[in-house]
């Protein structure tokens, strides 16, 4: 089985396993106690904090271990906003942040705060100038991920941090995807990360709050971890997280070069091997191991199941794989195709042979799924000069398949009106038009669902 979903959780690093087992023997006592076992546990905790701080590039007393990366984000956002409450109640986030950041923003908004969500380019990157334009006198905090978790695009953190510093606004960086590869550049104020993203054990997060940043812990707290993460530390997991972070960093430069070559191979060859595919994300400014593409006329859930049968574990942002039947907020913000979406995220040590086998298997898998879904005939009728396709009640990718079947039957300049009640169609039909050289005219309300209007121009 080839595990290609390291962006969700990286396999446990051998160093993490060794450190975890050793700490289970020596790190079980309460590190706040003064007897011998407690002192030994305290030494392990202090050493882990120093190692993690060195990897991050901060002071040890600025770093807190939390029960997860999500908890680090929630604590960091809430604490920074509360600490600067007198300044104002305005928060800036990008539209492609991890859901933990967006959920924190929703809570803040529900409590009366104001949130500005900044758009991104089709590559998934933000423009530092948009942060400069969004900053207001009452802005309490800005958030920006170091790199996107779904498409791998690296964000201009240093430039945004400079903008925020000039405006006197702290910047919180979600570094979950990138910290295992390198330090986060720029004069940021707060940082969060999660150990299971770099090969550490799950259940350990990092929260860094720079000295001088106003921060007020919300909710109940105690004397542990500066009051920012109440409860007894999972010391063995903390030790393993810090040890594995140091280990992966030592290997990062060599491994990053190797994985970049493999993902570049996937980016180049998938469109050659599989027709009607859009490779998404920035082609240059990207993480080493992530490559994402979307296949027209493919059900994402079926595609993932078929790849799993062939021995490949991948993930998807397609609405077809979602219980809510809505596309990934990242793909939606980018304005790219969501149907048949596949994210390949290679773990450290991924074999070249496994990548080659994936490229051999993929065309047949996609063709098989398309064949299964291509059978339904579109229900079409002509109304004046518009061909109407009734795709109501049909989920992605059927509305796009039916559009593709009939677009050639109308004359150049003619229009097709696709009726759909699938939220994904709002994203996928414009994306199809861009890929196929047709004009997306827009959408309008229909008696049932929404009508998406397309003009044939080629």
Short mmCIF file of C-alpha atoms in Angstrom, two decimals:
data_model
loop_
_atom_site.label_atom_id
_atom_site.label_comp_id
_atom_site.label_asym_id
_atom_site.label_seq_id
_atom_site.Cartn_x
_atom_site.Cartn_y
_atom_site.Cartn_z
CA UNK A 1 0.00 0.00 0.00
CA UNK A 2 1.38 3.43 -0.98
CA UNK A 3 0.46 6.10 1.56
CA UNK A 4 0.14 9.44 -0.27
CA UNK A 5 -1.73 11.49 2.37
CA UNK A 6 1.10 12.89 4.48
CA UNK A 7 -0.52 16.35 4.51
CA UNK A 8 -3.24 14.87 6.72
CA UNK A 9 -0.90 12.92 8.96
CA UNK A 10 2.71 11.91 8.34
CA UNK A 11 3.83 8.41 9.33
CA UNK A 12 5.49 8.30 12.74
CA UNK A 13 9.20 9.08 12.34
CA UNK A 14 11.58 6.41 13.73
CA UNK A 15 13.14 8.99 16.05
CA UNK A 16 9.68 9.84 17.40
CA UNK A 17 9.04 6.19 18.14
CA UNK A 18 12.37 5.80 19.95
CA UNK A 19 11.89 8.98 21.98
CA UNK A 20 8.31 8.05 22.85
CA UNK A 21 9.29 4.64 24.20
CA UNK A 22 12.19 6.07 26.19
CA UNK A 23 10.03 8.83 27.67
CA UNK A 24 7.38 6.33 28.73
CA UNK A 25 9.98 4.88 31.10
CA UNK A 26 11.52 8.14 32.34
CA UNK A 27 8.84 10.80 31.82
CA UNK A 28 5.77 9.50 33.61
CA UNK A 29 6.03 11.65 36.76
CA UNK A 30 4.62 15.12 37.40
CA UNK A 31 7.22 17.65 36.14
CA UNK A 32 5.98 20.22 38.64
CA UNK A 33 7.09 18.10 41.63
CA UNK A 34 10.45 18.49 43.37
CA UNK A 35 11.28 14.86 44.09
CA UNK A 36 13.65 12.86 41.91
CA UNK A 37 11.11 11.47 39.44
CA UNK A 38 9.51 14.89 39.06
CA UNK A 39 12.89 16.54 38.45
CA UNK A 40 13.70 13.96 35.78
CA UNK A 41 10.37 14.65 34.07
CA UNK A 42 11.02 18.40 34.28
CA UNK A 43 14.40 17.98 32.63
CA UNK A 44 12.80 16.08 29.76
CA UNK A 45 10.09 18.73 29.34
CA UNK A 46 12.60 21.59 29.40
CA UNK A 47 14.85 19.85 26.90
CA UNK A 48 11.89 19.24 24.58
CA UNK A 49 10.84 22.88 24.81
CA UNK A 50 14.35 24.09 24.02
CA UNK A 51 14.63 21.76 21.03
CA UNK A 52 11.25 22.83 19.64
CA UNK A 53 12.01 26.51 20.23
CA UNK A 54 15.31 26.18 18.36
CA UNK A 55 13.49 24.61 15.40
CA UNK A 56 10.85 27.35 15.39
CA UNK A 57 13.29 30.19 15.98
CA UNK A 58 11.87 31.56 19.22
CA UNK A 59 12.68 31.68 22.93
CA UNK A 60 11.79 28.60 24.99
CA UNK A 61 9.60 30.68 27.30
CA UNK A 62 7.58 31.84 24.26
CA UNK A 63 6.58 28.27 23.33
CA UNK A 64 3.67 26.32 24.78
CA UNK A 65 2.82 22.66 24.16
CA UNK A 66 -0.90 22.18 23.52
CA UNK A 67 -3.08 19.04 23.15
CA UNK A 68 -3.35 19.57 19.36
CA UNK A 69 -2.65 21.98 16.54
CA UNK A 70 -6.33 22.90 16.44
CA UNK A 71 -6.28 23.75 20.13
CA UNK A 72 -3.18 25.87 19.53
CA UNK A 73 -5.04 27.84 16.85
CA UNK A 74 -8.18 28.33 18.93
CA UNK A 75 -6.15 29.39 21.99
CA UNK A 76 -3.88 31.64 19.95
CA UNK A 77 -6.64 33.43 18.07
CA UNK A 78 -8.89 33.89 21.10
CA UNK A 79 -6.03 35.00 23.36
CA UNK A 80 -4.63 37.52 20.90
CA UNK A 81 -8.06 39.00 20.15
CA UNK A 82 -8.86 39.28 23.86
CA UNK A 83 -5.48 40.82 24.61
CA UNK A 84 -6.10 43.57 22.09
CA UNK A 85 -9.79 44.07 22.78
CA UNK A 86 -9.24 47.76 23.61
CA UNK A 87 -7.74 48.29 20.15
CA UNK A 88 -10.82 46.95 18.40
CA UNK A 89 -12.84 43.95 17.31
CA UNK A 90 -11.61 43.37 13.76
CA UNK A 91 -9.92 40.20 12.49
CA UNK A 92 -8.31 39.55 9.09
CA UNK A 93 -7.99 36.04 7.63
CA UNK A 94 -7.41 34.66 4.15
CA UNK A 95 -10.17 32.68 2.46
CA UNK A 96 -7.98 29.56 2.29
CA UNK A 97 -6.99 29.21 5.94
CA UNK A 98 -7.31 25.86 7.68
CA UNK A 99 -10.79 25.22 9.04
CA UNK A 100 -9.55 25.68 12.62
CA UNK A 101 -8.72 29.32 11.85
CA UNK A 102 -11.99 29.89 10.01
CA UNK A 103 -13.97 28.29 12.84
CA UNK A 104 -12.25 30.62 15.32
CA UNK A 105 -13.20 33.53 13.08
CA UNK A 106 -16.82 32.37 13.03
CA UNK A 107 -16.92 32.22 16.84
CA UNK A 108 -15.43 35.71 17.03
CA UNK A 109 -18.01 36.99 14.54
CA UNK A 110 -20.86 35.38 16.47
CA UNK A 111 -19.67 37.25 19.56
CA UNK A 112 -19.93 40.59 17.80
CA UNK A 113 -16.52 40.87 16.12
CA UNK A 114 -15.96 41.80 12.49
CA UNK A 115 -14.04 39.52 10.13
CA UNK A 116 -12.48 40.41 6.77
CA UNK A 117 -11.86 37.35 4.60
CA UNK A 118 -9.33 38.12 1.89
CA UNK A 119 -9.56 36.52 -1.56
CA UNK A 120 -6.75 34.60 -3.21
CA UNK A 121 -5.46 34.25 -6.75
CA UNK A 122 -6.23 31.18 -8.83
CA UNK A 123 -2.92 29.74 -7.56
CA UNK A 124 -4.22 29.91 -3.98
CA UNK A 125 -1.80 32.69 -2.96
CA UNK A 126 -2.77 35.88 -1.17
CA UNK A 127 -1.49 39.31 -2.12
CA UNK A 128 0.36 41.09 0.66
CA UNK A 129 -1.22 44.30 -0.59
CA UNK A 130 -4.67 42.97 0.29
CA UNK A 131 -3.63 42.76 3.95
CA UNK A 132 -2.35 46.33 3.80
CA UNK A 133 -5.67 47.46 2.33
CA UNK A 134 -7.69 45.51 4.90
CA UNK A 135 -5.93 46.82 8.02
CA UNK A 136 -8.04 49.30 9.99
CA UNK A 137 -7.45 51.29 13.19
CA UNK A 138 -9.54 48.70 15.05
CA UNK A 139 -7.77 45.62 13.63
CA UNK A 140 -6.80 43.39 16.53
CA UNK A 141 -5.24 40.43 14.68
CA UNK A 142 -4.37 39.07 11.25
CA UNK A 143 -3.94 35.38 10.37
CA UNK A 144 -2.12 33.72 7.49
CA UNK A 145 -1.06 30.12 6.92
CA UNK A 146 2.56 29.57 5.91
CA UNK A 147 1.51 27.13 3.18
CA UNK A 148 -1.81 25.74 2.03
CA UNK A 149 -2.78 22.31 3.24
CA UNK A 150 -4.82 21.32 0.17
CA UNK A 151 -2.81 22.57 -2.81
CA UNK A 152 0.66 23.20 -1.34
CA UNK A 153 0.92 26.89 -2.29
CA UNK A 154 3.42 28.77 -0.10
CA UNK A 155 2.14 32.12 1.16
CA UNK A 156 4.12 35.40 1.30
CA UNK A 157 4.34 35.38 5.10
CA UNK A 158 7.40 37.63 5.37
CA UNK A 159 5.79 40.35 3.22
CA UNK A 160 2.50 40.17 5.12
CA UNK A 161 4.34 40.22 8.45
CA UNK A 162 6.11 43.40 7.37
CA UNK A 163 2.78 45.00 6.49
CA UNK A 164 1.29 43.98 9.84
CA UNK A 165 4.33 45.12 11.81
CA UNK A 166 4.21 48.55 10.16
CA UNK A 167 0.53 48.82 11.11
CA UNK A 168 1.09 47.59 14.67
CA UNK A 169 -1.06 44.50 14.12
CA UNK A 170 0.12 41.07 15.34
CA UNK A 171 0.22 38.30 12.73
CA UNK A 172 -0.64 34.71 13.67
CA UNK A 173 0.90 32.14 11.33
CA UNK A 174 -0.52 28.63 11.03
CA UNK A 175 2.71 26.75 10.21
CA UNK A 176 1.28 23.22 10.45
CA UNK A 177 2.23 22.19 6.91
CA UNK A 178 5.61 23.88 6.59
CA UNK A 179 7.34 23.73 9.98
CA UNK A 180 8.80 20.30 9.34
CA UNK A 181 10.58 21.69 6.28
CA UNK A 182 11.94 25.02 7.51
CA UNK A 183 11.50 27.95 9.86
CA UNK A 184 8.80 30.45 9.03
CA UNK A 185 10.37 33.63 7.66
CA UNK A 186 9.34 37.12 8.68
CA UNK A 187 8.62 39.10 11.80
CA UNK A 188 5.47 37.22 12.82
CA UNK A 189 3.93 37.55 16.29
CA UNK A 190 2.23 34.20 16.98
CA UNK A 191 2.70 30.75 15.46
CA UNK A 192 0.89 27.42 15.67
CA UNK A 193 1.80 23.93 14.48
CA UNK A 194 0.89 20.26 14.91
CA UNK A 195 3.32 17.40 15.52
CA UNK A 196 1.50 14.76 13.48
CA UNK A 197 2.13 16.83 10.34
CA UNK A 198 5.92 16.30 10.55
CA UNK A 199 6.02 12.72 11.80
CA UNK A 200 5.55 13.28 15.50
CA UNK A 201 2.76 11.67 17.52
CA UNK A 202 -0.77 13.00 17.31
CA UNK A 203 -2.08 15.00 20.24
CA UNK A 204 0.74 17.55 20.45
CA UNK A 205 0.52 21.11 19.15
CA UNK A 206 2.74 24.16 19.42
CA UNK A 207 1.66 27.69 20.29
CA UNK A 208 4.28 30.43 20.18
CA UNK A 209 3.49 33.91 21.50
CA UNK A 210 6.34 36.39 21.07
CA UNK A 211 7.32 38.56 23.98
CA UNK A 212 5.55 41.89 23.82
CA UNK A 213 2.39 40.54 22.19
CA UNK A 214 -0.69 41.35 24.23
CA UNK A 215 -2.31 38.03 25.08
CA UNK A 216 -5.13 37.14 27.47
CA UNK A 217 -5.86 33.46 28.03
CA UNK A 218 -9.57 32.69 27.66
CA UNK A 219 -11.39 30.12 29.75
CA UNK A 220 -10.13 28.17 32.74
CA UNK A 221 -6.38 27.83 33.18
CA UNK A 222 -3.86 26.59 35.70
CA UNK A 223 -0.17 26.94 36.44
CA UNK A 224 0.99 24.60 33.67
CA UNK A 225 2.30 25.80 30.30
CA UNK A 226 2.04 29.47 31.30
CA UNK A 227 -1.67 28.96 31.82
CA UNK A 228 -2.19 28.56 28.07
CA UNK A 229 -2.70 24.78 28.03
CA UNK A 230 -4.25 23.58 31.29
CA UNK A 231 -3.85 20.01 32.40
CA UNK A 232 -1.11 17.46 32.85
CA UNK A 233 1.34 17.46 29.92
CA UNK A 234 1.53 14.34 27.76
CA UNK A 235 5.25 14.31 28.36
CA UNK A 236 6.21 11.22 26.32
CA UNK A 237 4.36 12.60 23.28
CA UNK A 238 5.88 16.06 23.78
CA UNK A 239 9.39 14.59 23.93
CA UNK A 240 8.74 12.53 20.81
CA UNK A 241 7.33 15.57 18.98
CA UNK A 242 10.38 17.70 19.71
CA UNK A 243 12.82 14.91 18.87
CA UNK A 244 11.14 14.16 15.55
CA UNK A 245 10.99 17.86 14.60
CA UNK A 246 14.74 18.10 15.06
CA UNK A 247 15.23 14.87 13.08
CA UNK A 248 13.08 15.84 10.09
CA UNK A 249 14.74 19.24 9.92
CA UNK A 250 18.15 17.57 9.68
CA UNK A 251 16.87 15.58 6.69
CA UNK A 252 14.71 18.33 5.19
CA UNK A 253 16.99 19.89 2.57
CA UNK A 254 17.94 16.60 0.90
CA UNK A 255 14.45 15.12 1.13
CA UNK A 256 12.75 18.31 -0.11
CA UNK A 257 14.84 18.24 -3.28
CA UNK A 258 13.91 14.62 -3.94
CA UNK A 259 10.18 15.12 -3.30
CA UNK A 260 10.09 18.25 -5.45
CA UNK A 261 11.33 16.21 -8.37
CA UNK A 262 8.68 13.55 -7.79
CA UNK A 263 5.80 16.03 -7.46
CA UNK A 264 7.03 17.97 -10.51
CA UNK A 265 6.89 14.68 -12.41
CA UNK A 266 3.28 14.17 -11.32
CA UNK A 267 2.33 17.77 -12.20
CA UNK A 268 3.80 17.40 -15.69
CA UNK A 269 2.65 13.88 -16.56
CA UNK A 270 -0.90 13.73 -15.22
CA UNK A 271 -2.26 16.18 -17.85
CA UNK A 272 -0.38 14.21 -20.52
CA UNK A 273 -1.76 10.87 -19.38
CA UNK A 274 -5.32 11.89 -18.46
CA UNK A 275 -7.41 14.23 -20.65
CA UNK A 276 -9.49 17.04 -19.16
CA UNK A 277 -7.43 17.54 -16.01
CA UNK A 278 -6.59 20.77 -14.20
CA UNK A 279 -3.49 20.79 -11.98
CA UNK A 280 -4.05 23.40 -9.28
CA UNK A 281 -1.85 25.44 -6.95
CA UNK A 282 1.25 27.54 -7.61
CA UNK A 283 3.70 25.73 -9.89
CA UNK A 284 6.80 27.24 -8.24
CA UNK A 285 6.07 28.55 -4.74
CA UNK A 286 4.90 25.30 -3.22
CA UNK A 287 5.67 22.71 -0.57
CA UNK A 288 7.91 19.85 -1.68
CA UNK A 289 5.51 16.92 -1.34
CA UNK A 290 2.03 18.16 -2.32
CA UNK A 291 0.47 18.10 -5.79
CA UNK A 292 -3.25 18.49 -6.45
CA UNK A 293 -5.29 18.01 -9.60
CA UNK A 294 -8.97 17.78 -10.58
CA UNK A 295 -10.49 15.54 -13.26
CA UNK A 296 -13.53 16.56 -15.24
CA UNK A 297 -16.49 14.16 -15.39
CA UNK A 298 -15.33 12.17 -12.37
CA UNK A 299 -16.98 11.46 -9.03
CA UNK A 300 -14.33 12.19 -6.42
CA UNK A 301 -15.51 9.60 -3.93
CA UNK A 302 -15.55 6.84 -6.50
CA UNK A 303 -12.12 7.89 -7.75
CA UNK A 304 -10.66 7.69 -4.25
CA UNK A 305 -12.20 4.27 -3.67
CA UNK A 306 -10.81 2.97 -6.96
CA UNK A 307 -7.34 4.31 -6.19
CA UNK A 308 -7.56 2.69 -2.77
CA UNK A 309 -8.33 -0.63 -4.49
CA UNK A 310 -5.16 -0.16 -6.51
CA UNK A 311 -3.16 0.41 -3.33
CA UNK A 312 -2.95 4.21 -3.11
CA UNK A 313 -4.12 6.32 -0.17
CA UNK A 314 -4.91 9.84 -1.35
CA UNK A 315 -7.36 12.54 -0.28
CA UNK A 316 -9.77 14.89 -2.03
CA UNK A 317 -11.44 18.28 -1.73
CA UNK A 318 -14.30 17.35 -4.04
CA UNK A 319 -17.85 17.91 -2.91
CA UNK A 320 -18.47 14.33 -4.10
CA UNK A 321 -16.48 13.11 -1.10
CA UNK A 322 -18.13 15.48 1.37
CA UNK A 323 -21.06 14.73 3.63
CA UNK A 324 -22.27 18.30 3.06
CA UNK A 325 -22.04 18.00 -0.75
CA UNK A 326 -20.17 21.31 -0.89
CA UNK A 327 -16.72 21.68 -2.44
CA UNK A 328 -13.61 22.45 -0.42
CA UNK A 329 -13.54 26.07 0.72
CA UNK A 330 -9.96 26.26 -0.60
CA UNK A 331 -10.84 25.14 -4.12
CA UNK A 332 -13.91 27.37 -4.06
CA UNK A 333 -11.86 30.42 -3.06
CA UNK A 334 -9.35 29.67 -5.83
CA UNK A 335 -12.11 29.33 -8.42
CA UNK A 336 -10.72 26.05 -9.76
CA UNK A 337 -12.38 22.80 -10.72
CA UNK A 338 -13.46 20.76 -7.70
CA UNK A 339 -14.94 17.61 -9.21
CA UNK A 340 -12.68 14.58 -9.30
CA UNK A 341 -10.18 16.34 -7.06
CA UNK A 342 -7.12 14.38 -5.90
CA UNK A 343 -4.45 15.55 -3.45
CA UNK A 344 -1.23 13.55 -3.51
CA UNK A 345 0.97 14.40 -0.52
CA UNK A 346 4.12 12.32 -0.43
CA UNK A 347 5.67 11.40 2.93
CA UNK A 348 9.39 11.57 3.54
CA UNK A 349 10.96 8.47 2.03
CA UNK A 350 8.26 7.99 -0.61
CA UNK A 351 9.62 5.63 -3.26
CA UNK A 352 10.07 6.72 -6.88
CA UNK A 353 8.68 3.35 -7.96
CA UNK A 354 5.43 4.00 -6.10
CA UNK A 355 5.03 7.32 -7.90
CA UNK A 356 5.65 5.66 -11.26
CA UNK A 357 3.10 2.97 -10.48
CA UNK A 358 0.57 5.66 -9.51
CA UNK A 359 1.08 7.33 -12.88
CA UNK A 360 0.60 3.98 -14.62
CA UNK A 361 -2.61 3.19 -12.75
CA UNK A 362 -4.27 6.62 -12.77
CA UNK A 363 -5.34 6.85 -16.46
CA UNK A 364 -7.18 3.54 -16.35
CA UNK A 365 -8.85 4.35 -13.05
CA UNK A 366 -10.09 7.74 -14.29
CA UNK A 367 -11.27 6.25 -17.58
CA UNK A 368 -13.19 3.54 -15.71
CA UNK A 369 -14.94 6.03 -13.44
CA UNK A 370 -15.82 8.25 -16.39
CA UNK A 371 -17.27 5.31 -18.26
CA UNK A 372 -19.52 4.46 -15.32
CA UNK A 373 -20.74 8.05 -15.01
CA UNK A 374 -21.09 8.80 -18.71
CA UNK A 375 -24.12 6.62 -19.30
CA UNK A 376 -26.98 8.97 -18.25
CA UNK A 377 -28.33 10.85 -21.26
CA UNK A 378 -28.97 14.54 -20.68
CA UNK A 379 -32.49 15.79 -20.61
CA UNK A 380 -32.42 18.73 -23.02
CA UNK A 381 -34.98 21.03 -24.59
CA UNK A 382 -34.74 24.14 -26.73
CA UNK A 383 -36.32 27.32 -25.39
CA UNK A 384 -36.00 30.17 -27.88
CA UNK A 385 -32.25 30.40 -28.70
CA UNK A 386 -31.14 28.57 -25.57
CA UNK A 387 -30.60 24.83 -25.11
CA UNK A 388 -31.80 23.92 -21.61
CA UNK A 389 -30.18 21.03 -19.78
CA UNK A 390 -32.13 19.77 -16.78
CA UNK A 391 -29.60 18.43 -14.25
CA UNK A 392 -31.78 18.98 -11.19
CA UNK A 393 -31.29 16.33 -8.55
CA UNK A 394 -27.99 15.18 -10.06
CA UNK A 395 -24.72 15.60 -8.15
CA UNK A 396 -21.22 16.34 -9.34
CA UNK A 397 -19.91 15.60 -11.86
CA UNK A 398 -23.15 14.84 -13.75
CA UNK A 399 -24.18 18.50 -14.43
CA UNK A 400 -20.82 19.17 -16.11
CA UNK A 401 -20.93 15.88 -18.02
CA UNK A 402 -24.34 16.76 -19.42
CA UNK A 403 -23.19 20.26 -20.35
CA UNK A 404 -20.18 18.80 -22.18
CA UNK A 405 -22.40 16.42 -24.12
CA UNK A 406 -24.61 19.13 -25.60
CA UNK A 407 -22.31 22.15 -26.04
CA UNK A 408 -21.30 20.92 -29.49
CA UNK A 409 -24.93 20.73 -30.65
CA UNK A 410 -25.50 24.47 -30.41
CA UNK A 411 -24.03 26.87 -32.99
CA UNK A 412 -21.10 29.12 -32.14
CA UNK A 413 -22.63 32.02 -30.23
CA UNK A 414 -25.47 29.84 -29.01
CA UNK A 415 -26.14 29.30 -25.34
CA UNK A 416 -26.74 26.41 -22.98
CA UNK A 417 -28.73 26.88 -19.78
CA UNK A 418 -27.88 24.25 -17.15
CA UNK A 419 -30.42 23.81 -14.35
CA UNK A 420 -28.81 22.43 -11.19
CA UNK A 421 -29.40 22.33 -7.45
CA UNK A 422 -25.88 21.06 -6.69
CA UNK A 423 -23.71 23.66 -4.92
CA UNK A 424 -20.60 22.32 -6.65
CA UNK A 425 -21.97 23.36 -10.05
CA UNK A 426 -21.45 27.00 -9.07
CA UNK A 427 -17.71 26.32 -9.05
CA UNK A 428 -17.32 23.52 -11.57
CA UNK A 429 -19.26 24.95 -14.53
CA UNK A 430 -17.18 28.19 -14.68
CA UNK A 431 -14.03 26.11 -14.23
CA UNK A 432 -15.10 23.82 -17.10
CA UNK A 433 -15.68 26.85 -19.32
CA UNK A 434 -12.18 28.15 -18.66
CA UNK A 435 -10.64 24.76 -19.34
CA UNK A 436 -12.64 24.15 -22.56
CA UNK A 437 -12.49 27.67 -24.01
CA UNK A 438 -16.18 28.49 -23.61
CA UNK A 439 -17.76 31.62 -22.11
CA UNK A 440 -19.42 31.46 -18.70
CA UNK A 441 -22.14 34.10 -18.83
CA UNK A 442 -23.35 33.84 -15.24
CA UNK A 443 -26.10 32.41 -13.09
CA UNK A 444 -29.68 33.32 -12.40
CA UNK A 445 -32.46 32.08 -10.18
CA UNK A 446 -34.68 29.39 -11.60
CA UNK A 447 -38.02 27.98 -10.50
CA UNK A 448 -36.03 25.11 -9.01
CA UNK A 449 -32.34 25.37 -8.24
CA UNK A 450 -30.10 27.71 -10.22
CA UNK A 451 -29.63 28.26 -13.95
CA UNK A 452 -26.02 28.48 -15.16
CA UNK A 453 -25.68 30.09 -18.58
CA UNK A 454 -22.84 29.14 -20.96
CA UNK A 455 -22.17 30.57 -24.45
CA UNK A 456 -20.35 28.49 -27.04
CA UNK A 457 -17.45 30.47 -28.50
CA UNK A 458 -15.36 27.69 -30.04
#
